[in-house]
């Protein structure tokens, strides 16, 4: 594919790429620590994945195969737009198949299919500071990270338990990386948190507006904060996916009518279509409906 | 049968065409040109240049046309373009005391060397809608002064400085090069050069509100508009191969020096302090608001009590940029199905508990929680 | 002006693609410590670099350094300095502590690790990355654990001075501060970020 004239490969100039690459190497060397970087204005708005885009642009090579997902789906407009951006500025191959991708840029989900050592996950992060909602001043949160003083977060989680009987965080659930840094896993559902732990793939996180990158190297310990009497738990649904019958995936709720009708389908579109293609069915599958 | 929403790319391309058609509007009306915008909407152009951090009237006019007049969108367009430009060097600091003035006023002194120069201003226009502008009109010849402006137009701050009543403004020890905020992230504490850079790029509306708040008691501020000057200054660089400064052009700037009381401290006698504002083009509101906010942000270093939002550097500097703010506010339009689903489940669970029921009612398939093996 | 004219050795044949390929290899090297990897395509993209650099060290410098990265050279020779100034533009510094990157071509006489920037408690990333040229890599001698390593891996690095690993172990008391190491030998590189725990297979050897 031809790329846009007048722009460098993958849009960013080489000096900017080097600056981001240096930040990424430090991020990998200090797992979970947020490295400040000279985030650039991108041709997509802040808050729409500029951190992830800058990371992808800095690591991408001509042989890479890129997958972009938003909410687990390849077909949401923002995912389409970012994929189109890289197809135009870098002319690289794109895919919707999780296993075919060398780089997966994501917003809010980790694919259901296990990742491999040959893959890099790039997360778009809106708010990289896990303590920000408890302490908005960066001058203070930096000190707390330096001291590994995460009492604020433990108190917050404990107060949740006292008030609701359980921890009231369902996404962006805080994790401790390599036993040292408290980290915001970007707003993935806590369902995905266990996938962060000891993942064979390198995981990179980019917050463009907040000008931070951070990383979880492969095979790194990632613990979701919890208490002995309130261990971390993830969501499971009573019904399987209505389209592919999967019982192990994160499900989106789809409202079918205004009379309370709804169904639950995989949020990971590739996972669901791959299963359907392999003959798996659910309660709303065309086959099941025809038979009914 | 349920069919998932598909065809994102087609929808995006169609929306671009709808946007282009809406931008053009009724084709019976002649299309506006960037040259017209540059000439006749110069204040809009100035704001886009200031907050877009790029002094280029033609590009700013083009951005305004492309953005259908949406200033923040035009600023974003200019910033995104600016990122791709190579950097050839840094200019020398501009010297606004050598400005070719078109306007210069002081609210502190009735008269001063060089006099008050009203220049082009909306200040005394009485704001009556001028219906004659509905029709084309010949450009009026600008009035000419009987004599040229004085050669020397000393700044009011310098006049007060002679008496020792005005704080001195000296470079930091070693005169370190300022941080370039377009290439390095903001970090705290931020020195004044960094703060001013941030404010110069900051949203005019935000600065206006913040500055305004300092006048209403949210910060102990007693400002006087010491001097506002607008005009052209020369931009000079020193090419390495030449070794001396050459002028590469001139730009229009508006500068505001606010004078504020300062009670003094154990080491410093009572004196006046400054708040400083500077913006591209004719941008008086922006530079005045900026000067108020700059002064408020100096509270801590002057040993004043910091109680108001405008005195909190992290609060002000982290929220001043409209490209950042607009992006993040508007990102709420992006799908948040996954997070919302997680919240929905939590809410259902909490309500079930609240109602003392163990199972969710008909139609629901409330997710249950299972301990994550990986985390056990 | 009067110096004899030495033709400048070229940098990367294709700065965009070669820089990207080398960076990806380095990213992988630090993400998976202890694995030796040959930097790809250097025979074509960077056949020669000025002495005393190994080709891999030259490739690392070309891909990561520029006018924003103060660089310290253990052997700041004329041709090397000119080559770096031309291709990278990195300012050469005399004090190891001021450098973001450092090239050590003779580990036996290198300054202590503590002489280099270790970062600050609130900014541990403000630390040096050391490019250490070694004689070669061996299959055993060191046991590595930590992020990027599934369980444990074994590797040997030839040509490091006695006491090097004890020095590094002592420095880890200040974690997460510390320097990150890229060992290079000819065209190969091995990453050792500060997060990796290293024990010597024969602990007595050194003491
Ligand atoms: Zn499914």
JSON list of C-alpha atoms in Angstrom, two decimals, chain B residues 47-257:
[
{"chain": "B", "resi": 47, "resn": "UNK", "atom": "CA", "xyz": [-5.89, 33.19, 18.70]},
{"chain": "B", "resi": 48, "resn": "UNK", "atom": "CA", "xyz": [-5.34, 30.11, 16.57]},
{"chain": "B", "resi": 49, "resn": "UNK", "atom": "CA", "xyz": [-1.67, 31.05, 16.18]},
{"chain": "B", "resi": 50, "resn": "UNK", "atom": "CA", "xyz": [-1.20, 31.71, 19.91]},
{"chain": "B", "resi": 51, "resn": "UNK", "atom": "CA", "xyz": [-2.80, 28.57, 21.20]},
{"chain": "B", "resi": 52, "resn": "UNK", "atom": "CA", "xyz": [-1.62, 26.57, 18.20]},
{"chain": "B", "resi": 53, "resn": "UNK", "atom": "CA", "xyz": [1.94, 27.65, 19.10]},
{"chain": "B", "resi": 54, "resn": "UNK", "atom": "CA", "xyz": [2.77, 28.47, 15.51]},
{"chain": "B", "resi": 55, "resn": "UNK", "atom": "CA", "xyz": [3.08, 31.94, 14.05]},
{"chain": "B", "resi": 56, "resn": "UNK", "atom": "CA", "xyz": [1.81, 31.50, 10.52]},
{"chain": "B", "resi": 57, "resn": "UNK", "atom": "CA", "xyz": [-1.19, 33.56, 9.51]},
{"chain": "B", "resi": 58, "resn": "UNK", "atom": "CA", "xyz": [-1.83, 31.66, 6.29]},
{"chain": "B", "resi": 59, "resn": "UNK", "atom": "CA", "xyz": [-1.85, 28.25, 7.98]},
{"chain": "B", "resi": 60, "resn": "UNK", "atom": "CA", "xyz": [-3.99, 29.55, 10.83]},
{"chain": "B", "resi": 61, "resn": "UNK", "atom": "CA", "xyz": [-6.47, 30.96, 8.32]},
{"chain": "B", "resi": 62, "resn": "UNK", "atom": "CA", "xyz": [-6.52, 27.66, 6.46]},
{"chain": "B", "resi": 63, "resn": "UNK", "atom": "CA", "xyz": [-7.10, 25.81, 9.74]},
{"chain": "B", "resi": 64, "resn": "UNK", "atom": "CA", "xyz": [-10.01, 28.13, 10.53]},
{"chain": "B", "resi": 65, "resn": "UNK", "atom": "CA", "xyz": [-11.54, 27.47, 7.14]},
{"chain": "B", "resi": 66, "resn": "UNK", "atom": "CA", "xyz": [-11.09, 23.72, 7.50]},
{"chain": "B", "resi": 67, "resn": "UNK", "atom": "CA", "xyz": [-12.54, 23.83, 11.03]},
{"chain": "B", "resi": 68, "resn": "UNK", "atom": "CA", "xyz": [-15.55, 25.86, 9.84]},
{"chain": "B", "resi": 69, "resn": "UNK", "atom": "CA", "xyz": [-14.60, 28.55, 12.33]},
{"chain": "B", "resi": 70, "resn": "UNK", "atom": "CA", "xyz": [-14.29, 26.28, 15.35]},
{"chain": "B", "resi": 71, "resn": "UNK", "atom": "CA", "xyz": [-11.31, 27.82, 17.09]},
{"chain": "B", "resi": 72, "resn": "UNK", "atom": "CA", "xyz": [-10.34, 24.89, 19.26]},
{"chain": "B", "resi": 73, "resn": "UNK", "atom": "CA", "xyz": [-10.53, 22.53, 16.28]},
{"chain": "B", "resi": 74, "resn": "UNK", "atom": "CA", "xyz": [-8.41, 24.97, 14.24]},
{"chain": "B", "resi": 75, "resn": "UNK", "atom": "CA", "xyz": [-5.87, 25.18, 17.07]},
{"chain": "B", "resi": 76, "resn": "UNK", "atom": "CA", "xyz": [-5.71, 21.38, 17.13]},
{"chain": "B", "resi": 77, "resn": "UNK", "atom": "CA", "xyz": [-5.15, 21.25, 13.36]},
{"chain": "B", "resi": 78, "resn": "UNK", "atom": "CA", "xyz": [-2.30, 23.71, 13.63]},
{"chain": "B", "resi": 79, "resn": "UNK", "atom": "CA", "xyz": [-0.68, 21.89, 16.55]},
{"chain": "B", "resi": 80, "resn": "UNK", "atom": "CA", "xyz": [-0.85, 18.54, 14.77]},
{"chain": "B", "resi": 81, "resn": "UNK", "atom": "CA", "xyz": [0.80, 20.11, 11.73]},
{"chain": "B", "resi": 82, "resn": "UNK", "atom": "CA", "xyz": [3.39, 21.86, 13.86]},
{"chain": "B", "resi": 83, "resn": "UNK", "atom": "CA", "xyz": [4.54, 18.52, 15.33]},
{"chain": "B", "resi": 84, "resn": "UNK", "atom": "CA", "xyz": [5.79, 17.40, 11.94]},
{"chain": "B", "resi": 85, "resn": "UNK", "atom": "CA", "xyz": [7.91, 20.50, 11.29]},
{"chain": "B", "resi": 86, "resn": "UNK", "atom": "CA", "xyz": [11.68, 20.24, 11.62]},
{"chain": "B", "resi": 87, "resn": "UNK", "atom": "CA", "xyz": [13.32, 22.60, 14.09]},
{"chain": "B", "resi": 88, "resn": "UNK", "atom": "CA", "xyz": [16.13, 24.65, 12.58]},
{"chain": "B", "resi": 89, "resn": "UNK", "atom": "CA", "xyz": [17.06, 26.69, 15.60]},
{"chain": "B", "resi": 90, "resn": "UNK", "atom": "CA", "xyz": [15.92, 28.97, 18.38]},
{"chain": "B", "resi": 91, "resn": "UNK", "atom": "CA", "xyz": [15.45, 32.71, 18.02]},
{"chain": "B", "resi": 92, "resn": "UNK", "atom": "CA", "xyz": [16.98, 35.21, 20.38]},
{"chain": "B", "resi": 93, "resn": "UNK", "atom": "CA", "xyz": [14.56, 36.46, 23.03]},
{"chain": "B", "resi": 94, "resn": "UNK", "atom": "CA", "xyz": [12.36, 39.13, 21.47]},
{"chain": "B", "resi": 95, "resn": "UNK", "atom": "CA", "xyz": [12.82, 42.60, 22.91]},
{"chain": "B", "resi": 96, "resn": "UNK", "atom": "CA", "xyz": [9.40, 44.14, 23.39]},
{"chain": "B", "resi": 97, "resn": "UNK", "atom": "CA", "xyz": [10.93, 47.44, 24.54]},
{"chain": "B", "resi": 98, "resn": "UNK", "atom": "CA", "xyz": [11.95, 47.86, 20.89]},
{"chain": "B", "resi": 99, "resn": "UNK", "atom": "CA", "xyz": [8.46, 47.05, 19.63]},
{"chain": "B", "resi": 100, "resn": "UNK", "atom": "CA", "xyz": [7.08, 49.14, 16.75]},
{"chain": "B", "resi": 101, "resn": "UNK", "atom": "CA", "xyz": [4.02, 50.15, 18.72]},
{"chain": "B", "resi": 102, "resn": "UNK", "atom": "CA", "xyz": [0.49, 50.37, 17.40]},
{"chain": "B", "resi": 103, "resn": "UNK", "atom": "CA", "xyz": [-1.07, 50.51, 20.82]},
{"chain": "B", "resi": 104, "resn": "UNK", "atom": "CA", "xyz": [0.26, 51.29, 24.25]},
{"chain": "B", "resi": 105, "resn": "UNK", "atom": "CA", "xyz": [-1.78, 52.13, 27.31]},
{"chain": "B", "resi": 106, "resn": "UNK", "atom": "CA", "xyz": [-1.19, 52.32, 31.01]},
{"chain": "B", "resi": 107, "resn": "UNK", "atom": "CA", "xyz": [-3.89, 52.36, 33.65]},
{"chain": "B", "resi": 108, "resn": "UNK", "atom": "CA", "xyz": [-1.37, 53.28, 36.32]},
{"chain": "B", "resi": 109, "resn": "UNK", "atom": "CA", "xyz": [-0.26, 56.69, 35.07]},
{"chain": "B", "resi": 110, "resn": "UNK", "atom": "CA", "xyz": [-2.24, 59.45, 33.44]},
{"chain": "B", "resi": 111, "resn": "UNK", "atom": "CA", "xyz": [0.66, 60.39, 31.25]},
{"chain": "B", "resi": 112, "resn": "UNK", "atom": "CA", "xyz": [4.04, 58.89, 30.70]},
{"chain": "B", "resi": 113, "resn": "UNK", "atom": "CA", "xyz": [6.99, 59.26, 28.32]},
{"chain": "B", "resi": 114, "resn": "UNK", "atom": "CA", "xyz": [5.78, 58.43, 24.85]},
{"chain": "B", "resi": 115, "resn": "UNK", "atom": "CA", "xyz": [2.17, 58.98, 25.87]},
{"chain": "B", "resi": 116, "resn": "UNK", "atom": "CA", "xyz": [-0.88, 56.78, 25.67]},
{"chain": "B", "resi": 117, "resn": "UNK", "atom": "CA", "xyz": [-1.54, 55.32, 22.22]},
{"chain": "B", "resi": 118, "resn": "UNK", "atom": "CA", "xyz": [-5.07, 54.02, 21.78]},
{"chain": "B", "resi": 119, "resn": "UNK", "atom": "CA", "xyz": [-4.57, 52.31, 18.41]},
{"chain": "B", "resi": 120, "resn": "UNK", "atom": "CA", "xyz": [-7.18, 49.96, 16.94]},
{"chain": "B", "resi": 121, "resn": "UNK", "atom": "CA", "xyz": [-9.39, 48.85, 19.83]},
{"chain": "B", "resi": 122, "resn": "UNK", "atom": "CA", "xyz": [-12.94, 47.77, 20.45]},
{"chain": "B", "resi": 123, "resn": "UNK", "atom": "CA", "xyz": [-12.77, 49.42, 23.86]},
{"chain": "B", "resi": 124, "resn": "UNK", "atom": "CA", "xyz": [-14.89, 52.49, 23.08]},
{"chain": "B", "resi": 125, "resn": "UNK", "atom": "CA", "xyz": [-17.00, 51.21, 20.19]},
{"chain": "B", "resi": 126, "resn": "UNK", "atom": "CA", "xyz": [-20.29, 51.23, 22.11]},
{"chain": "B", "resi": 127, "resn": "UNK", "atom": "CA", "xyz": [-21.08, 47.78, 20.75]},
{"chain": "B", "resi": 128, "resn": "UNK", "atom": "CA", "xyz": [-23.95, 48.76, 18.51]},
{"chain": "B", "resi": 129, "resn": "UNK", "atom": "CA", "xyz": [-24.45, 46.21, 15.78]},
{"chain": "B", "resi": 130, "resn": "UNK", "atom": "CA", "xyz": [-23.34, 47.97, 12.63]},
{"chain": "B", "resi": 131, "resn": "UNK", "atom": "CA", "xyz": [-25.85, 47.07, 9.95]},
{"chain": "B", "resi": 132, "resn": "UNK", "atom": "CA", "xyz": [-23.88, 48.93, 7.33]},
{"chain": "B", "resi": 133, "resn": "UNK", "atom": "CA", "xyz": [-21.45, 46.00, 7.39]},
{"chain": "B", "resi": 134, "resn": "UNK", "atom": "CA", "xyz": [-24.15, 43.89, 5.73]},
{"chain": "B", "resi": 135, "resn": "UNK", "atom": "CA", "xyz": [-23.17, 45.60, 2.51]},
{"chain": "B", "resi": 136, "resn": "UNK", "atom": "CA", "xyz": [-19.70, 45.81, 0.98]},
{"chain": "B", "resi": 137, "resn": "UNK", "atom": "CA", "xyz": [-17.92, 48.96, 1.94]},
{"chain": "B", "resi": 138, "resn": "UNK", "atom": "CA", "xyz": [-14.76, 50.70, 0.85]},
{"chain": "B", "resi": 139, "resn": "UNK", "atom": "CA", "xyz": [-11.90, 50.38, 3.28]},
{"chain": "B", "resi": 140, "resn": "UNK", "atom": "CA", "xyz": [-11.64, 53.65, 5.20]},
{"chain": "B", "resi": 141, "resn": "UNK", "atom": "CA", "xyz": [-8.26, 55.33, 5.08]},
{"chain": "B", "resi": 142, "resn": "UNK", "atom": "CA", "xyz": [-6.67, 55.05, 8.51]},
{"chain": "B", "resi": 143, "resn": "UNK", "atom": "CA", "xyz": [-6.26, 58.38, 10.26]},
{"chain": "B", "resi": 144, "resn": "UNK", "atom": "CA", "xyz": [-2.73, 59.68, 10.44]},
{"chain": "B", "resi": 145, "resn": "UNK", "atom": "CA", "xyz": [-1.11, 61.26, 13.46]},
{"chain": "B", "resi": 146, "resn": "UNK", "atom": "CA", "xyz": [0.35, 64.74, 13.07]},
{"chain": "B", "resi": 147, "resn": "UNK", "atom": "CA", "xyz": [3.68, 63.54, 14.31]},
{"chain": "B", "resi": 148, "resn": "UNK", "atom": "CA", "xyz": [5.29, 60.12, 14.58]},
{"chain": "B", "resi": 149, "resn": "UNK", "atom": "CA", "xyz": [5.35, 58.25, 17.87]},
{"chain": "B", "resi": 150, "resn": "UNK", "atom": "CA", "xyz": [8.23, 58.95, 20.18]},
{"chain": "B", "resi": 151, "resn": "UNK", "atom": "CA", "xyz": [11.38, 56.99, 19.47]},
{"chain": "B", "resi": 152, "resn": "UNK", "atom": "CA", "xyz": [11.69, 55.80, 23.06]},
{"chain": "B", "resi": 153, "resn": "UNK", "atom": "CA", "xyz": [8.70, 54.21, 24.68]},
{"chain": "B", "resi": 154, "resn": "UNK", "atom": "CA", "xyz": [10.07, 52.97, 28.01]},
{"chain": "B", "resi": 155, "resn": "UNK", "atom": "CA", "xyz": [8.03, 50.33, 29.70]},
{"chain": "B", "resi": 156, "resn": "UNK", "atom": "CA", "xyz": [6.14, 51.38, 32.80]},
{"chain": "B", "resi": 157, "resn": "UNK", "atom": "CA", "xyz": [7.83, 48.67, 34.82]},
{"chain": "B", "resi": 158, "resn": "UNK", "atom": "CA", "xyz": [11.19, 50.27, 34.02]},
{"chain": "B", "resi": 159, "resn": "UNK", "atom": "CA", "xyz": [9.99, 53.69, 35.15]},
{"chain": "B", "resi": 160, "resn": "UNK", "atom": "CA", "xyz": [9.03, 52.24, 38.52]},
{"chain": "B", "resi": 161, "resn": "UNK", "atom": "CA", "xyz": [12.20, 50.21, 38.63]},
{"chain": "B", "resi": 162, "resn": "UNK", "atom": "CA", "xyz": [14.29, 53.39, 38.80]},
{"chain": "B", "resi": 163, "resn": "UNK", "atom": "CA", "xyz": [12.73, 54.12, 42.18]},
{"chain": "B", "resi": 164, "resn": "UNK", "atom": "CA", "xyz": [13.27, 50.58, 43.42]},
{"chain": "B", "resi": 165, "resn": "UNK", "atom": "CA", "xyz": [9.52, 50.21, 43.78]},
{"chain": "B", "resi": 166, "resn": "UNK", "atom": "CA", "xyz": [9.31, 47.42, 41.25]},
{"chain": "B", "resi": 167, "resn": "UNK", "atom": "CA", "xyz": [10.77, 44.00, 41.86]},
{"chain": "B", "resi": 168, "resn": "UNK", "atom": "CA", "xyz": [13.76, 43.23, 39.74]},
{"chain": "B", "resi": 169, "resn": "UNK", "atom": "CA", "xyz": [13.39, 40.44, 37.26]},
{"chain": "B", "resi": 170, "resn": "UNK", "atom": "CA", "xyz": [16.68, 38.69, 36.88]},
{"chain": "B", "resi": 171, "resn": "UNK", "atom": "CA", "xyz": [17.54, 35.53, 35.02]},
{"chain": "B", "resi": 172, "resn": "UNK", "atom": "CA", "xyz": [17.98, 32.46, 37.19]},
{"chain": "B", "resi": 173, "resn": "UNK", "atom": "CA", "xyz": [21.57, 31.73, 38.26]},
{"chain": "B", "resi": 174, "resn": "UNK", "atom": "CA", "xyz": [23.45, 30.55, 35.20]},
{"chain": "B", "resi": 175, "resn": "UNK", "atom": "CA", "xyz": [20.60, 31.71, 32.93]},
{"chain": "B", "resi": 176, "resn": "UNK", "atom": "CA", "xyz": [19.50, 28.14, 32.08]},
{"chain": "B", "resi": 177, "resn": "UNK", "atom": "CA", "xyz": [17.74, 27.52, 28.79]},
{"chain": "B", "resi": 178, "resn": "UNK", "atom": "CA", "xyz": [14.00, 27.26, 29.35]},
{"chain": "B", "resi": 179, "resn": "UNK", "atom": "CA", "xyz": [12.23, 23.94, 29.04]},
{"chain": "B", "resi": 180, "resn": "UNK", "atom": "CA", "xyz": [10.57, 23.47, 25.65]},
{"chain": "B", "resi": 181, "resn": "UNK", "atom": "CA", "xyz": [7.08, 22.34, 26.59]},
{"chain": "B", "resi": 182, "resn": "UNK", "atom": "CA", "xyz": [6.32, 21.22, 23.07]},
{"chain": "B", "resi": 183, "resn": "UNK", "atom": "CA", "xyz": [9.09, 18.63, 23.40]},
{"chain": "B", "resi": 184, "resn": "UNK", "atom": "CA", "xyz": [9.30, 17.82, 27.09]},
{"chain": "B", "resi": 185, "resn": "UNK", "atom": "CA", "xyz": [6.55, 16.86, 29.48]},
{"chain": "B", "resi": 186, "resn": "UNK", "atom": "CA", "xyz": [5.43, 19.30, 32.15]},
{"chain": "B", "resi": 187, "resn": "UNK", "atom": "CA", "xyz": [6.76, 18.37, 35.56]},
{"chain": "B", "resi": 188, "resn": "UNK", "atom": "CA", "xyz": [6.31, 19.87, 38.98]},
{"chain": "B", "resi": 189, "resn": "UNK", "atom": "CA", "xyz": [7.40, 22.10, 40.54]},
{"chain": "B", "resi": 190, "resn": "UNK", "atom": "CA", "xyz": [7.39, 24.11, 37.32]},
{"chain": "B", "resi": 191, "resn": "UNK", "atom": "CA", "xyz": [9.57, 27.23, 37.16]},
{"chain": "B", "resi": 192, "resn": "UNK", "atom": "CA", "xyz": [8.15, 30.51, 35.95]},
{"chain": "B", "resi": 193, "resn": "UNK", "atom": "CA", "xyz": [9.50, 30.21, 32.40]},
{"chain": "B", "resi": 194, "resn": "UNK", "atom": "CA", "xyz": [7.76, 26.86, 32.09]},
{"chain": "B", "resi": 195, "resn": "UNK", "atom": "CA", "xyz": [4.54, 28.22, 33.58]},
{"chain": "B", "resi": 196, "resn": "UNK", "atom": "CA", "xyz": [4.49, 31.18, 31.23]},
{"chain": "B", "resi": 197, "resn": "UNK", "atom": "CA", "xyz": [5.06, 28.89, 28.28]},
{"chain": "B", "resi": 198, "resn": "UNK", "atom": "CA", "xyz": [2.13, 26.79, 29.35]},
{"chain": "B", "resi": 199, "resn": "UNK", "atom": "CA", "xyz": [-0.11, 29.83, 29.86]},
{"chain": "B", "resi": 200, "resn": "UNK", "atom": "CA", "xyz": [0.86, 31.28, 26.46]},
{"chain": "B", "resi": 201, "resn": "UNK", "atom": "CA", "xyz": [-0.45, 28.09, 24.85]},
{"chain": "B", "resi": 202, "resn": "UNK", "atom": "CA", "xyz": [-3.37, 27.96, 27.26]},
{"chain": "B", "resi": 203, "resn": "UNK", "atom": "CA", "xyz": [-7.01, 28.33, 26.38]},
{"chain": "B", "resi": 204, "resn": "UNK", "atom": "CA", "xyz": [-8.14, 31.95, 26.44]},
{"chain": "B", "resi": 205, "resn": "UNK", "atom": "CA", "xyz": [-11.48, 31.11, 28.01]},
{"chain": "B", "resi": 206, "resn": "UNK", "atom": "CA", "xyz": [-9.84, 29.11, 30.76]},
{"chain": "B", "resi": 207, "resn": "UNK", "atom": "CA", "xyz": [-7.31, 31.85, 31.52]},
{"chain": "B", "resi": 208, "resn": "UNK", "atom": "CA", "xyz": [-10.04, 34.45, 31.45]},
{"chain": "B", "resi": 209, "resn": "UNK", "atom": "CA", "xyz": [-12.09, 32.57, 34.03]},
{"chain": "B", "resi": 210, "resn": "UNK", "atom": "CA", "xyz": [-9.05, 31.86, 36.20]},
{"chain": "B", "resi": 211, "resn": "UNK", "atom": "CA", "xyz": [-7.85, 35.47, 36.00]},
{"chain": "B", "resi": 212, "resn": "UNK", "atom": "CA", "xyz": [-11.34, 36.70, 36.73]},
{"chain": "B", "resi": 213, "resn": "UNK", "atom": "CA", "xyz": [-11.55, 34.52, 39.81]},
{"chain": "B", "resi": 214, "resn": "UNK", "atom": "CA", "xyz": [-8.46, 36.22, 41.25]},
{"chain": "B", "resi": 215, "resn": "UNK", "atom": "CA", "xyz": [-10.27, 39.55, 41.03]},
{"chain": "B", "resi": 216, "resn": "UNK", "atom": "CA", "xyz": [-13.23, 38.21, 42.94]},
{"chain": "B", "resi": 217, "resn": "UNK", "atom": "CA", "xyz": [-11.39, 37.14, 46.04]},
{"chain": "B", "resi": 218, "resn": "UNK", "atom": "CA", "xyz": [-10.11, 33.75, 44.99]},
{"chain": "B", "resi": 219, "resn": "UNK", "atom": "CA", "xyz": [-6.53, 34.92, 45.57]},
{"chain": "B", "resi": 220, "resn": "UNK", "atom": "CA", "xyz": [-5.51, 38.08, 47.32]},
{"chain": "B", "resi": 221, "resn": "UNK", "atom": "CA", "xyz": [-4.82, 40.07, 44.18]},
{"chain": "B", "resi": 222, "resn": "UNK", "atom": "CA", "xyz": [-4.83, 43.83, 43.59]},
{"chain": "B", "resi": 223, "resn": "UNK", "atom": "CA", "xyz": [-3.79, 44.23, 39.98]},
{"chain": "B", "resi": 224, "resn": "UNK", "atom": "CA", "xyz": [-3.22, 47.38, 37.96]},
{"chain": "B", "resi": 225, "resn": "UNK", "atom": "CA", "xyz": [-2.77, 47.22, 34.22]},
{"chain": "B", "resi": 226, "resn": "UNK", "atom": "CA", "xyz": [0.69, 48.73, 34.37]},
{"chain": "B", "resi": 227, "resn": "UNK", "atom": "CA", "xyz": [1.09, 48.61, 30.66]},
{"chain": "B", "resi": 228, "resn": "UNK", "atom": "CA", "xyz": [-0.35, 46.92, 27.64]},
{"chain": "B", "resi": 229, "resn": "UNK", "atom": "CA", "xyz": [1.49, 47.25, 24.37]},
{"chain": "B", "resi": 230, "resn": "UNK", "atom": "CA", "xyz": [0.83, 45.84, 20.95]},
{"chain": "B", "resi": 231, "resn": "UNK", "atom": "CA", "xyz": [2.87, 46.07, 17.79]},
{"chain": "B", "resi": 232, "resn": "UNK", "atom": "CA", "xyz": [5.56, 44.44, 15.75]},
{"chain": "B", "resi": 233, "resn": "UNK", "atom": "CA", "xyz": [8.84, 43.05, 17.00]},
{"chain": "B", "resi": 234, "resn": "UNK", "atom": "CA", "xyz": [11.79, 41.74, 15.05]},
{"chain": "B", "resi": 235, "resn": "UNK", "atom": "CA", "xyz": [12.66, 38.08, 15.26]},
{"chain": "B", "resi": 236, "resn": "UNK", "atom": "CA", "xyz": [16.38, 37.40, 15.25]},
{"chain": "B", "resi": 237, "resn": "UNK", "atom": "CA", "xyz": [18.46, 34.27, 15.03]},
{"chain": "B", "resi": 238, "resn": "UNK", "atom": "CA", "xyz": [22.18, 33.72, 15.16]},
{"chain": "B", "resi": 239, "resn": "UNK", "atom": "CA", "xyz": [23.13, 31.27, 12.40]},
{"chain": "B", "resi": 240, "resn": "UNK", "atom": "CA", "xyz": [26.07, 29.18, 13.58]},
{"chain": "B", "resi": 241, "resn": "UNK", "atom": "CA", "xyz": [28.02, 29.85, 10.38]},
{"chain": "B", "resi": 242, "resn": "UNK", "atom": "CA", "xyz": [27.63, 33.64, 10.74]},
{"chain": "B", "resi": 243, "resn": "UNK", "atom": "CA", "xyz": [28.05, 34.07, 14.46]},
{"chain": "B", "resi": 244, "resn": "UNK", "atom": "CA", "xyz": [25.97, 37.25, 14.62]},
{"chain": "B", "resi": 245, "resn": "UNK", "atom": "CA", "xyz": [22.25, 37.98, 14.78]},
{"chain": "B", "resi": 246, "resn": "UNK", "atom": "CA", "xyz": [20.18, 38.47, 11.66]},
{"chain": "B", "resi": 247, "resn": "UNK", "atom": "CA", "xyz": [16.52, 39.46, 11.46]},
{"chain": "B", "resi": 248, "resn": "UNK", "atom": "CA", "xyz": [14.36, 36.81, 9.85]},
{"chain": "B", "resi": 249, "resn": "UNK", "atom": "CA", "xyz": [11.06, 38.68, 10.02]},
{"chain": "B", "resi": 250, "resn": "UNK", "atom": "CA", "xyz": [8.70, 40.37, 12.38]},
{"chain": "B", "resi": 251, "resn": "UNK", "atom": "CA", "xyz": [5.69, 39.21, 14.32]},
{"chain": "B", "resi": 252, "resn": "UNK", "atom": "CA", "xyz": [2.83, 40.98, 16.04]},
{"chain": "B", "resi": 253, "resn": "UNK", "atom": "CA", "xyz": [2.68, 40.58, 19.80]},
{"chain": "B", "resi": 254, "resn": "UNK", "atom": "CA", "xyz": [0.50, 41.84, 22.63]},
{"chain": "B", "resi": 255, "resn": "UNK", "atom": "CA", "xyz": [2.24, 42.20, 25.95]},
{"chain": "B", "resi": 256, "resn": "UNK", "atom": "CA", "xyz": [0.68, 42.94, 29.33]},
{"chain": "B", "resi": 257, "resn": "UNK", "atom": "CA", "xyz": [2.49, 43.80, 32.53]}
]
